[in-house]
Amino acid sequence: MGRRSSLGGTIVIPASAWHNDEEFSIGESTQVTTMSHYAWYDVVPITDLRDMLRKSADTFGPKDAFRVRSGDGYAGISYEVFARRVYALGAALFARGFAAGQALSVYAEGRWEWPLAYLACACGGGVNVPIDKDLKEAEIRHILDRTAVRVVVTSARFLDVVQELRPK
C-alpha cells in the first residue's frame, strides 16, 4: 500500500508498481492494489549536493555509478572515481578563476560528463545553466547573454556551435 506522508497527504507510489501490471489511480481517492513485495529503505539524510556526493562515494565506493561505451563494450565509472573527478574539475575551474555565484552552462547530449560538470559547478557555489541540445543558435545565444555564462562545457559534437557563439 502507498504510504501517506505528513506533507499534505502525499501518496508515495514506488516505480516498481508501474512495471508490474499493478493498477492504481491518482485522484482524490488513490489506491494501489499491492505493494507487499516492495522493500522500504531508510533514507540517509543529506545536507547538500557535496554531502550527497561524499556519502554516495563512501557508501557505494567501487560500484558503478555510470556505464559508458568503451571500444566494443562498456566500462564502469565507480562512485569513488566519479566523486574524485567532480572534485578535480571543481578545483580546475576554481584555479582558472571560476567563482561562487558565476554561471556555468552544459550544452551537450546526454552523457556521464553532464552530471560531472553540473556537480562540480554546484558544489563550488556556481549557478548551473543547462542548455537543451535541440535549441537553435539564436535561442542558445539569448540564454548565454541573459545569464552571463562564464564557462560552457560541451562535447565534440557541439564544439563548432559553441565556438561560433563565443564573443569575438
mmCIF file of N, CA, C and O in Angstrom, residues 66-69 106-115 131-134 155 157-158:
data_model
loop_
_atom_site.group_PDB
_atom_site.id
_atom_site.type_symbol
_atom_site.label_atom_id
_atom_site.label_comp_id
_atom_site.label_asym_id
_atom_site.label_seq_id
_atom_site.Cartn_x
_atom_site.Cartn_y
_atom_site.Cartn_z
ATOM 1 N N PHE A 66 28.219 4.892 -13.273
ATOM 2 C CA PHE A 66 27.906 5.027 -14.696
ATOM 3 C C PHE A 66 28.538 3.877 -15.464
ATOM 4 O O PHE A 66 29.589 3.376 -15.083
ATOM 5 N N ARG A 67 27.904 3.507 -16.551
ATOM 6 C CA ARG A 67 28.467 2.560 -17.514
ATOM 7 C C ARG A 67 28.553 3.323 -18.821
ATOM 8 O O ARG A 67 27.563 3.877 -19.298
ATOM 9 N N VAL A 68 29.741 3.394 -19.400
ATOM 10 C CA VAL A 68 29.951 4.168 -20.624
ATOM 11 C C VAL A 68 30.534 3.289 -21.711
ATOM 12 O O VAL A 68 31.262 2.325 -21.423
ATOM 13 N N ARG A 69 30.209 3.626 -22.936
ATOM 14 C CA ARG A 69 30.757 2.873 -24.066
ATOM 15 C C ARG A 69 32.260 3.025 -24.092
ATOM 16 O O ARG A 69 32.791 4.113 -23.934
ATOM 17 N N VAL A 106 26.037 23.728 -19.432
ATOM 18 C CA VAL A 106 26.326 22.442 -20.068
ATOM 19 C C VAL A 106 25.468 22.382 -21.323
ATOM 20 O O VAL A 106 24.247 22.498 -21.265
ATOM 21 N N TYR A 107 26.142 22.246 -22.462
ATOM 22 C CA TYR A 107 25.456 22.151 -23.752
ATOM 23 C C TYR A 107 26.020 20.911 -24.443
ATOM 24 O O TYR A 107 27.069 20.949 -25.072
ATOM 25 N N ALA A 108 25.332 19.800 -24.237
ATOM 26 C CA ALA A 108 25.811 18.530 -24.789
ATOM 27 C C ALA A 108 24.678 17.519 -24.790
ATOM 28 O O ALA A 108 23.661 17.711 -24.120
ATOM 29 N N GLU A 109 24.885 16.465 -25.530
ATOM 30 C CA GLU A 109 23.950 15.350 -25.495
ATOM 31 C C GLU A 109 24.086 14.638 -24.144
ATOM 32 O O GLU A 109 25.026 14.911 -23.399
ATOM 33 N N GLY A 110 23.141 13.761 -23.840
ATOM 34 C CA GLY A 110 23.201 13.037 -22.576
ATOM 35 C C GLY A 110 24.432 12.155 -22.490
ATOM 36 O O GLY A 110 24.665 11.313 -23.343
ATOM 37 N N ARG A 111 25.230 12.357 -21.488
ATOM 38 C CA ARG A 111 26.451 11.584 -21.260
ATOM 39 C C ARG A 111 26.881 11.767 -19.809
ATOM 40 O O ARG A 111 26.418 12.674 -19.147
ATOM 41 N N TRP A 112 27.776 10.942 -19.326
ATOM 42 C CA TRP A 112 28.128 10.967 -17.908
ATOM 43 C C TRP A 112 28.852 12.260 -17.508
ATOM 44 O O TRP A 112 28.828 12.645 -16.344
ATOM 45 N N GLU A 113 29.459 12.943 -18.452
ATOM 46 C CA GLU A 113 30.147 14.193 -18.118
ATOM 47 C C GLU A 113 29.173 15.317 -17.755
ATOM 48 O O GLU A 113 29.564 16.297 -17.132
ATOM 49 N N TRP A 114 27.914 15.166 -18.149
ATOM 50 C CA TRP A 114 26.913 16.186 -17.832
ATOM 51 C C TRP A 114 26.764 16.330 -16.314
ATOM 52 O O TRP A 114 26.921 17.426 -15.778
ATOM 53 N N PRO A 115 26.465 15.238 -15.573
ATOM 54 C CA PRO A 115 26.390 15.406 -14.112
ATOM 55 C C PRO A 115 27.739 15.742 -13.483
ATOM 56 O O PRO A 115 27.787 16.381 -12.432
ATOM 57 N N ILE A 131 21.602 23.837 -21.149
ATOM 58 C CA ILE A 131 21.056 24.251 -22.437
ATOM 59 C C ILE A 131 20.638 23.004 -23.197
ATOM 60 O O ILE A 131 21.438 22.091 -23.386
ATOM 61 N N ASP A 132 19.403 22.980 -23.637
ATOM 62 C CA ASP A 132 18.866 21.857 -24.392
ATOM 63 C C ASP A 132 19.613 21.738 -25.715
ATOM 64 O O ASP A 132 19.769 22.714 -26.445
ATOM 65 N N LYS A 133 20.049 20.546 -26.035
ATOM 66 C CA LYS A 133 20.836 20.323 -27.247
ATOM 67 C C LYS A 133 20.051 20.575 -28.525
ATOM 68 O O LYS A 133 20.629 20.735 -29.591
ATOM 69 N N ASP A 134 18.726 20.648 -28.436
ATOM 70 C CA ASP A 134 17.891 20.829 -29.622
ATOM 71 C C ASP A 134 17.523 22.286 -29.896
ATOM 72 O O ASP A 134 16.801 22.564 -30.853
ATOM 73 N N SER A 155 30.496 19.025 -25.790
ATOM 74 C CA SER A 155 31.115 17.828 -26.365
ATOM 75 C C SER A 155 31.655 18.179 -27.751
ATOM 76 O O SER A 155 31.365 19.257 -28.295
ATOM 77 N N ARG A 157 30.706 17.114 -30.473
ATOM 78 C CA ARG A 157 29.572 17.263 -31.391
ATOM 79 C C ARG A 157 29.080 18.714 -31.477
ATOM 80 O O ARG A 157 28.641 19.169 -32.523
ATOM 81 N N PHE A 158 29.153 19.459 -30.370
ATOM 82 C CA PHE A 158 28.634 20.821 -30.329
ATOM 83 C C PHE A 158 29.723 21.886 -30.241
ATOM 84 O O PHE A 158 29.419 23.067 -30.088
#
